[in-house]
GROMACS .gro file of C-alpha atoms in nm:
model
  388
    1MET     CA    1  -2.500   2.124   4.017
    2LEU     CA    2  -2.493   2.470   3.857
    3ARG     CA    3  -2.669   2.769   4.013
    4LEU     CA    4  -2.951   2.882   3.783
    5PRO     CA    5  -2.884   3.232   3.641
    6ARG     CA    6  -3.193   3.454   3.594
    7SER     CA    7  -3.100   3.525   3.233
    8LYS     CA    8  -3.144   3.160   3.138
    9VAL     CA    9  -3.516   3.152   3.225
   10GLN     CA   10  -3.771   3.298   2.985
   11ILE     CA   11  -4.115   3.382   3.128
   12GLY     CA   12  -4.389   3.178   2.958
   13THR     CA   13  -4.141   2.940   2.791
   14PRO     CA   14  -4.100   2.571   2.894
   15LEU     CA   15  -3.788   2.502   3.102
   16PRO     CA   16  -3.527   2.316   2.897
   17TRP     CA   17  -3.403   2.130   3.208
   18SER     CA   18  -3.528   2.035   3.554
   19VAL     CA   19  -3.472   2.280   3.842
   20ARG     CA   20  -3.364   2.152   4.186
   21ASP     CA   21  -3.271   2.295   4.524
   22GLU     CA   22  -2.924   2.279   4.677
   23GLN     CA   23  -2.988   1.927   4.812
   24GLY     CA   24  -3.099   1.800   4.469
   25THR     CA   25  -3.471   1.793   4.546
   26LEU     CA   26  -3.682   1.849   4.233
   27LEU     CA   27  -3.857   2.188   4.234
   28LEU     CA   28  -3.972   2.220   3.873
   29SER     CA   29  -3.953   1.948   3.609
   30LYS     CA   30  -3.828   1.996   3.255
   31GLY     CA   31  -4.097   2.157   3.039
   32HIS     CA   32  -4.263   2.348   3.326
   33LEU     CA   33  -4.380   2.703   3.245
   34VAL     CA   34  -4.259   2.985   3.470
   35GLU     CA   35  -4.555   3.215   3.432
   36SER     CA   36  -4.445   3.530   3.619
   37GLU     CA   37  -4.152   3.733   3.736
   38HIS     CA   38  -4.274   3.692   4.094
   39LEU     CA   39  -4.259   3.310   4.070
   40LEU     CA   40  -3.910   3.333   3.924
   41ASP     CA   41  -3.799   3.564   4.206
   42GLN     CA   42  -3.927   3.319   4.467
   43LEU     CA   43  -3.752   3.030   4.290
   44LEU     CA   44  -3.417   3.204   4.276
   45LEU     CA   45  -3.449   3.323   4.637
   46ARG     CA   46  -3.500   2.966   4.755
   47GLY     CA   47  -3.190   2.855   4.561
   48ALA     CA   48  -3.235   2.707   4.216
   49TYR     CA   49  -2.987   2.469   4.054
   50VAL     CA   50  -2.955   2.270   3.733
   51ASP     CA   51  -2.771   1.941   3.685
   52ALA     CA   52  -2.444   2.020   3.502
   53GLU     CA   53  -2.465   1.725   3.261
   54GLU     CA   54  -2.825   1.807   3.170
   55ALA     CA   55  -2.730   2.170   3.107
   56ARG     CA   56  -2.440   2.067   2.881
   57ALA     CA   57  -2.663   1.834   2.683
   58VAL     CA   58  -2.918   2.108   2.624
   59ALA     CA   59  -2.649   2.359   2.526
   60LEU     CA   60  -2.499   2.111   2.281
   61ALA     CA   61  -2.839   2.039   2.127
   62ASP     CA   62  -2.911   2.410   2.086
   63ALA     CA   63  -2.569   2.492   1.938
   64PRO     CA   64  -2.564   2.549   1.562
   65GLN     CA   65  -2.453   2.232   1.387
   66ARG     CA   66  -2.120   2.268   1.214
   67PRO     CA   67  -2.101   2.109   0.871
   68LYS     CA   68  -1.903   1.789   0.879
   69THR     CA   69  -1.559   1.813   0.729
   70PRO     CA   70  -1.570   1.604   0.412
   71VAL     CA   71  -1.343   1.302   0.416
   72PRO     CA   72  -1.097   1.334   0.128
   73PRO     CA   73  -1.105   1.051  -0.124
   74PRO     CA   74  -0.821   0.800  -0.091
   75ASN     CA   75  -0.497   0.882  -0.267
   76ILE     CA   76  -0.353   0.591  -0.464
   77PHE     CA   77  -0.001   0.659  -0.336
   78GLY     CA   78  -0.118   0.638   0.023
   79LEU     CA   79  -0.290   0.309  -0.050
   80TRP     CA   80   0.023   0.169  -0.212
   81ASP     CA   81   0.218   0.272   0.099
   82LYS     CA   82  -0.038   0.093   0.314
   83THR     CA   83  -0.011  -0.237   0.126
   84THR     CA   84   0.318  -0.320   0.299
   85ASP     CA   85   0.179  -0.284   0.651
   86ASP     CA   86  -0.144  -0.462   0.558
   87LEU     CA   87   0.044  -0.758   0.412
   88LYS     CA   88   0.269  -0.774   0.719
   89LYS     CA   89  -0.038  -0.792   0.947
   90LEU     CA   90  -0.183  -1.061   0.726
   91LEU     CA   91   0.126  -1.283   0.710
   92VAL     CA   92   0.267  -1.243   1.060
   93SER     CA   93   0.053  -1.530   1.195
   94VAL     CA   94  -0.070  -1.733   0.899
   95THR     CA   95  -0.174  -2.040   1.099
   96HIS     CA   96  -0.353  -1.845   1.374
   97GLN     CA   97  -0.621  -1.670   1.167
   98ASP     CA   98  -0.979  -1.745   1.078
   99ASP     CA   99  -1.020  -1.795   0.702
  100PHE     CA  100  -0.666  -1.704   0.594
  101PRO     CA  101  -0.736  -1.809   0.231
  102GLY     CA  102  -1.029  -1.566   0.221
  103ARG     CA  103  -0.826  -1.283   0.370
  104ILE     CA  104  -0.538  -1.321   0.124
  105GLU     CA  105  -0.795  -1.342  -0.159
  106GLN     CA  106  -0.939  -1.008  -0.045
  107PHE     CA  107  -0.592  -0.853  -0.032
  108ALA     CA  108  -0.503  -0.987  -0.378
  109ARG     CA  109  -0.822  -0.845  -0.530
  110HIS     CA  110  -0.752  -0.505  -0.378
  111LEU     CA  111  -0.405  -0.518  -0.537
  112LEU     CA  112  -0.572  -0.589  -0.872
  113GLU     CA  113  -0.790  -0.282  -0.819
  114LEU     CA  114  -0.486  -0.064  -0.754
  115VAL     CA  115  -0.314  -0.192  -1.070
  116ASP     CA  116  -0.631  -0.142  -1.274
  117CYS     CA  117  -0.667   0.210  -1.135
  118ASN     CA  118  -0.331   0.309  -1.286
  119ALA     CA  119  -0.081   0.045  -1.399
  120ASP     CA  120   0.181   0.312  -1.471
  121ILE     CA  121   0.178   0.417  -1.106
  122ALA     CA  122   0.202   0.050  -1.003
  123ILE     CA  123   0.516   0.006  -1.213
  124TYR     CA  124   0.655   0.341  -1.093
  125ARG     CA  125   0.630   0.216  -0.734
  126CYS     CA  126   0.832  -0.093  -0.820
  127VAL     CA  127   1.102   0.089  -1.019
  128ARG     CA  128   1.146   0.393  -0.792
  129GLN     CA  129   1.267   0.252  -0.460
  130ASP     CA  130   1.506   0.536  -0.368
  131ASN     CA  131   1.378   0.557  -0.009
  132ALA     CA  132   1.329   0.185   0.048
  133GLN     CA  133   1.340   0.066   0.410
  134HIS     CA  134   1.546  -0.250   0.416
  135PHE     CA  135   1.373  -0.409   0.715
  136TYR     CA  136   1.046  -0.411   0.510
  137PHE     CA  137   1.216  -0.562   0.206
  138GLY     CA  138   1.038  -0.899   0.225
  139TYR     CA  139   0.692  -0.745   0.229
  140THR     CA  140   0.749  -0.476  -0.036
  141HIS     CA  141   0.916  -0.737  -0.258
  142ALA     CA  142   0.612  -0.963  -0.229
  143VAL     CA  143   0.379  -0.678  -0.328
  144TYR     CA  144   0.590  -0.574  -0.628
  145THR     CA  145   0.630  -0.935  -0.742
  146ALA     CA  146   0.252  -0.982  -0.723
  147MET     CA  147   0.203  -0.661  -0.924
  148LEU     CA  148   0.431  -0.785  -1.200
  149CYS     CA  149   0.255  -1.123  -1.194
  150ILE     CA  150  -0.073  -0.944  -1.263
  151LEU     CA  151   0.071  -0.770  -1.569
  152MET     CA  152   0.238  -1.088  -1.699
  153ALA     CA  153  -0.068  -1.310  -1.654
  154ARG     CA  154  -0.294  -1.060  -1.829
  155HIS     CA  155  -0.048  -1.020  -2.116
  156LEU     CA  156  -0.048  -1.399  -2.156
  157LYS     CA  157  -0.430  -1.399  -2.134
  158TRP     CA  158  -0.444  -1.636  -1.841
  159SER     CA  159  -0.784  -1.706  -1.688
  160GLU     CA  160  -0.891  -1.510  -1.381
  161THR     CA  161  -0.858  -1.825  -1.169
  162ARG     CA  162  -0.497  -1.887  -1.277
  163LEU     CA  163  -0.411  -1.520  -1.236
  164MET     CA  164  -0.544  -1.517  -0.879
  165SER     CA  165  -0.351  -1.834  -0.791
  166LEU     CA  166  -0.030  -1.677  -0.923
  167VAL     CA  167  -0.086  -1.348  -0.737
  168LYS     CA  168  -0.159  -1.524  -0.408
  169ALA     CA  169   0.151  -1.737  -0.457
  170ALA     CA  170   0.360  -1.421  -0.509
  171LEU     CA  171   0.224  -1.265  -0.191
  172THR     CA  172   0.296  -1.570   0.024
  173MET     CA  173   0.598  -1.741  -0.142
  174ASN     CA  174   0.850  -1.614   0.115
  175GLN     CA  175   0.635  -1.626   0.429
  176PRO     CA  176   0.892  -1.818   0.640
  177ILE     CA  177   1.180  -1.581   0.554
  178LEU     CA  178   1.014  -1.239   0.528
  179ASP     CA  179   1.199  -1.096   0.826
  180LEU     CA  180   1.521  -1.269   0.720
  181GLN     CA  181   1.495  -1.098   0.380
  182GLY     CA  182   1.476  -0.760   0.551
  183GLN     CA  183   1.776  -0.844   0.766
  184MET     CA  184   1.981  -0.957   0.467
  185ALA     CA  185   1.885  -0.651   0.259
  186GLY     CA  186   2.028  -0.430   0.532
  187GLN     CA  187   2.342  -0.624   0.619
  188ASP     CA  188   2.686  -0.529   0.487
  189VAL     CA  189   2.832  -0.881   0.493
  190PRO     CA  190   2.774  -1.175   0.256
  191MET     CA  191   2.505  -1.433   0.322
  192LYS     CA  192   2.578  -1.656   0.622
  193ASP     CA  193   2.549  -2.037   0.621
  194LYS     CA  194   2.249  -2.029   0.856
  195GLN     CA  195   2.074  -1.779   0.633
  196ARG     CA  196   2.149  -1.984   0.323
  197ALA     CA  197   2.001  -2.294   0.489
  198ALA     CA  198   1.679  -2.107   0.575
  199ILE     CA  199   1.647  -1.982   0.218
  200HIS     CA  200   1.707  -2.331   0.078
  201THR     CA  201   1.419  -2.481   0.277
  202HIS     CA  202   1.167  -2.197   0.265
  203PRO     CA  203   0.959  -2.323  -0.034
  204THR     CA  204   0.884  -2.652   0.142
  205GLN     CA  205   0.824  -2.486   0.477
  206CYS     CA  206   0.596  -2.227   0.319
  207VAL     CA  207   0.377  -2.494   0.157
  208GLU     CA  208   0.344  -2.673   0.492
  209TRP     CA  209   0.242  -2.353   0.670
  210LEU     CA  210  -0.012  -2.261   0.404
  211GLN     CA  211  -0.169  -2.606   0.416
  212LYS     CA  212  -0.206  -2.571   0.794
  213ALA     CA  213  -0.372  -2.235   0.733
  214GLY     CA  214  -0.634  -2.401   0.509
  215VAL     CA  215  -0.495  -2.338   0.161
  216THR     CA  216  -0.602  -2.616  -0.078
  217ASP     CA  217  -0.540  -2.448  -0.418
  218ALA     CA  218  -0.300  -2.692  -0.590
  219ASP     CA  219  -0.173  -2.432  -0.841
  220TRP     CA  220  -0.094  -2.186  -0.561
  221LEU     CA  221   0.091  -2.445  -0.354
  222THR     CA  222   0.278  -2.602  -0.648
  223ALA     CA  223   0.394  -2.264  -0.777
  224ILE     CA  224   0.551  -2.190  -0.438
  225ALA     CA  225   0.702  -2.536  -0.400
  226GLN     CA  226   0.874  -2.510  -0.741
  227HIS     CA  227   0.947  -2.139  -0.781
  228HIS     CA  228   1.320  -2.188  -0.722
  229GLU     CA  229   1.348  -2.508  -0.929
  230ARG     CA  230   1.499  -2.501  -1.279
  231ALA     CA  231   1.448  -2.725  -1.580
  232ASP     CA  232   1.821  -2.814  -1.585
  233GLY     CA  233   1.804  -2.945  -1.227
  234THR     CA  234   2.017  -2.669  -1.073
  235GLY     CA  235   1.737  -2.525  -0.864
  236TYR     CA  236   1.625  -2.597  -0.508
  237PRO     CA  237   1.504  -2.742  -0.276
  238LEU     CA  238   1.470  -3.072  -0.469
  239GLY     CA  239   1.673  -3.010  -0.785
  240SER     CA  240   1.367  -3.109  -0.987
  241THR     CA  241   1.371  -3.087  -1.368
  242GLU     CA  242   0.992  -3.078  -1.400
  243VAL     CA  243   0.869  -2.727  -1.327
  244CYS     CA  244   0.516  -2.604  -1.394
  245GLU     CA  245   0.453  -2.290  -1.600
  246MET     CA  246   0.309  -2.100  -1.302
  247ALA     CA  247   0.623  -2.167  -1.095
  248VAL     CA  248   0.841  -2.039  -1.381
  249ALA     CA  249   0.626  -1.725  -1.409
  250LEU     CA  250   0.660  -1.671  -1.034
  251ARG     CA  251   1.039  -1.713  -1.051
  252VAL     CA  252   1.066  -1.468  -1.342
  253ALA     CA  253   0.869  -1.199  -1.156
  254ASP     CA  254   1.053  -1.274  -0.830
  255THR     CA  255   1.396  -1.252  -0.995
  256PHE     CA  256   1.326  -0.936  -1.192
  257THR     CA  257   1.184  -0.737  -0.898
  258SER     CA  258   1.468  -0.857  -0.676
  259ARG     CA  259   1.731  -0.731  -0.921
  260ILE     CA  260   1.585  -0.380  -0.943
  261SER     CA  261   1.553  -0.350  -0.562
  262PRO     CA  262   1.844  -0.188  -0.373
  263ARG     CA  263   2.032  -0.352  -0.086
  264VAL     CA  264   2.318  -0.236   0.134
  265MET     CA  265   2.556  -0.485  -0.031
  266ARG     CA  266   2.467  -0.385  -0.387
  267PRO     CA  267   2.277  -0.111  -0.572
  268ALA     CA  268   1.969  -0.192  -0.774
  269LEU     CA  269   2.017  -0.292  -1.136
  270SER     CA  270   1.864  -0.065  -1.396
  271PRO     CA  271   1.542  -0.200  -1.549
  272GLN     CA  272   1.724  -0.232  -1.882
  273GLU     CA  273   2.001  -0.451  -1.736
  274ALA     CA  274   1.753  -0.659  -1.536
  275VAL     CA  275   1.545  -0.719  -1.849
  276ARG     CA  276   1.854  -0.806  -2.053
  277GLN     CA  277   1.961  -1.069  -1.799
  278LEU     CA  278   1.608  -1.206  -1.776
  279TYR     CA  279   1.576  -1.231  -2.155
  280GLN     CA  280   1.906  -1.420  -2.178
  281GLU     CA  281   1.811  -1.666  -1.905
  282ASP     CA  282   1.464  -1.729  -2.050
  283LYS     CA  283   1.609  -1.748  -2.403
  284GLY     CA  284   1.353  -1.498  -2.526
  285GLY     CA  285   1.062  -1.710  -2.407
  286PRO     CA  286   0.702  -1.590  -2.362
  287LEU     CA  287   0.746  -1.500  -1.995
  288SER     CA  288   1.045  -1.268  -2.035
  289THR     CA  289   0.879  -1.126  -2.347
  290ALA     CA  290   0.566  -1.053  -2.141
  291VAL     CA  291   0.775  -0.853  -1.894
  292ILE     CA  292   0.935  -0.648  -2.172
  293LYS     CA  293   0.603  -0.587  -2.347
  294GLU     CA  294   0.432  -0.475  -2.026
  295LEU     CA  295   0.711  -0.253  -1.891
  296GLY     CA  296   0.857  -0.114  -2.212
  297ILE     CA  297   1.223  -0.033  -2.268
  298TYR     CA  298   1.193   0.264  -2.032
  299PRO     CA  299   0.930   0.175  -1.770
  300PRO     CA  300   0.749   0.429  -1.553
  301GLY     CA  301   0.985   0.541  -1.277
  302ASP     CA  302   1.295   0.530  -1.497
  303PHE     CA  303   1.518   0.840  -1.467
  304VAL     CA  304   1.626   0.957  -1.814
  305LYS     CA  305   1.801   1.236  -2.004
  306LEU     CA  306   1.626   1.388  -2.304
  307ALA     CA  307   1.768   1.531  -2.626
  308SER     CA  308   1.664   1.874  -2.499
  309GLY     CA  309   1.907   1.838  -2.207
  310GLU     CA  310   1.625   1.803  -1.953
  311LEU     CA  311   1.621   1.524  -1.693
  312GLY     CA  312   1.291   1.356  -1.627
  313ILE     CA  313   1.097   1.060  -1.494
  314VAL     CA  314   0.903   0.823  -1.718
  315VAL     CA  315   0.539   0.847  -1.609
  316GLN     CA  316   0.339   0.678  -1.883
  317ARG     CA  317   0.385   0.395  -2.130
  318THR     CA  318   0.278   0.432  -2.491
  319ALA     CA  319   0.233   0.197  -2.785
  320ASN     CA  320   0.600   0.265  -2.866
  321ALA     CA  321   0.813   0.077  -2.610
  322ARG     CA  322   1.104   0.315  -2.671
  323ALA     CA  323   0.908   0.640  -2.652
  324PRO     CA  324   0.714   0.681  -2.327
  325ILE     CA  325   0.581   1.005  -2.178
  326VAL     CA  326   0.837   1.175  -1.952
  327ALA     CA  327   0.782   1.441  -1.685
  328SER     CA  328   1.084   1.672  -1.682
  329ILE     CA  329   1.215   1.780  -1.341
  330THR     CA  330   1.500   2.004  -1.464
  331ASP     CA  331   1.549   2.266  -1.732
  332THR     CA  332   1.775   2.217  -2.034
  333ALA     CA  333   2.080   2.305  -1.821
  334GLY     CA  334   1.999   2.039  -1.562
  335ARG     CA  335   1.872   2.285  -1.300
  336PRO     CA  336   1.570   2.172  -1.093
  337VAL     CA  337   1.240   2.335  -1.187
  338PRO     CA  338   0.939   2.393  -0.957
  339HIS     CA  339   0.684   2.249  -1.199
  340THR     CA  340   0.709   1.937  -1.413
  341VAL     CA  341   0.628   1.942  -1.784
  342ARG     CA  342   0.532   1.628  -1.973
  343HIS     CA  343   0.703   1.547  -2.302
  344ASP     CA  344   0.624   1.289  -2.568
  345THR     CA  345   0.962   1.130  -2.631
  346ALA     CA  346   0.852   1.017  -2.977
  347GLN     CA  347   0.925   1.378  -3.079
  348PRO     CA  348   1.293   1.409  -3.185
  349GLU     CA  349   1.361   1.715  -2.970
  350PHE     CA  350   1.256   1.523  -2.659
  351ALA     CA  351   1.386   1.177  -2.748
  352ILE     CA  352   1.546   0.974  -2.467
  353LYS     CA  353   1.923   0.983  -2.508
  354ALA     CA  354   2.028   0.786  -2.198
  355THR     CA  355   1.930   0.684  -1.850
  356ALA     CA  356   2.044   0.923  -1.576
  357SER     CA  357   2.270   0.801  -1.298
  358ASP     CA  358   2.280   1.086  -1.042
  359LYS     CA  359   1.959   1.025  -0.848
  360VAL     CA  360   2.016   1.250  -0.546
  361MET     CA  361   1.740   1.491  -0.651
  362LEU     CA  362   1.490   1.204  -0.659
  363MET     CA  363   1.519   1.131  -0.285
  364ARG     CA  364   1.270   1.405  -0.195
  365LEU     CA  365   1.056   1.396  -0.508
  366PRO     CA  366   0.692   1.324  -0.415
  367PRO     CA  367   0.510   1.112  -0.676
  368GLU     CA  368   0.210   1.349  -0.664
  369ARG     CA  369   0.430   1.608  -0.836
  370LEU     CA  370   0.462   1.373  -1.133
  371PHE     CA  371   0.116   1.219  -1.144
  372GLY     CA  372  -0.106   1.462  -0.952
  373PHE     CA  373  -0.355   1.351  -0.688
  374SER     CA  374  -0.490   1.016  -0.804
  375LEU     CA  375  -0.806   0.865  -0.661
  376ALA     CA  376  -0.819   0.498  -0.574
  377PRO     CA  377  -1.051   0.236  -0.425
  378GLN     CA  378  -1.055   0.200  -0.047
  379ALA     CA  379  -0.809  -0.050   0.096
  380PRO     CA  380  -0.957  -0.364   0.252
  381VAL     CA  381  -0.964  -0.384   0.629
  382VAL     CA  382  -0.723  -0.656   0.738
  383ARG     CA  383  -0.782  -0.773   1.093
  384PRO     CA  384  -0.575  -1.083   1.170
  385LYS     CA  385  -0.694  -1.290   1.465
  386PRO     CA  386  -0.468  -1.225   1.766
  387VAL     CA  387  -0.226  -1.500   1.862
  388HIS     CA  388  -0.306  -1.662   2.199
   0.00000   0.00000   0.00000
């Protein structure tokens, strides 16, 4: 109870709260008119109190309303960062969730939205992994593989149904070994026999787990079962020579993104070397060609040196696979500059002369400096059912 101060009562105005005595007995109810100074004097002399909670509520209601702080629109880079955690929550307990197929469908469609929002940023994320956390390798690799699958399938003009099956296969293909992949990416010793055995059996185990989780899409399941098989019989786990096109597409995307991802035991390959190896293995087939056509010779995220002497990052593909748009991060003498300038490398004075190898200055380079603040669709809410 709060003692009623005289200044809070206005003669002839309804009381905004009830007035009580020291024992809590009601003297005047809320809305009562105090009609004279004499009545107010008698009330205060007797001892007038107001309930503290009621007084706070009235004060809050009378306070001027502050304008709500507008919620900033989502930044595409923040949403890309969030995909790793969201996928981890989704895959950590595949067989203990309600409607897992529906949840992974929702996640896959959100990934499509992010790629459609800006495919150059999507590729940049995959190529620029300078600050990669090895223990998250399995989950980031799944996201980047799915992103490349989207680009490949669209280049090949696959139907929406086939595209979605391929993307969902990419997101889930390594479910049994996701944590093992993170462990291996961070270890400084060669693969151990126990690890090799787990990798050899993971396609079969993954299919079994997905079936228990309610997945019935035959293309999705077959792509995972065969994504390490090869037509010459040298693949695993069965050494099969009959491999479906979707499984081959999944293997191509899986292999390429793996090669350009850094590990403790080996640095990442350059996109050019990874593409060259892929093209040789696929013998210039439509799948490796799709990768080259979608990424270009110098994909977004590539660190290059220009004819002007400037160093820069590729930020946008063009119709010319050899002449993308580059954002310079140094001057012509190689000194860092505070503001990036975009150059069309189709112009001779800004042509790409080579890829740059010293990437120390990229470790603290925020992508917003290259692309600006980019809006994106809201990420889906992923709430896996708790394991009991």
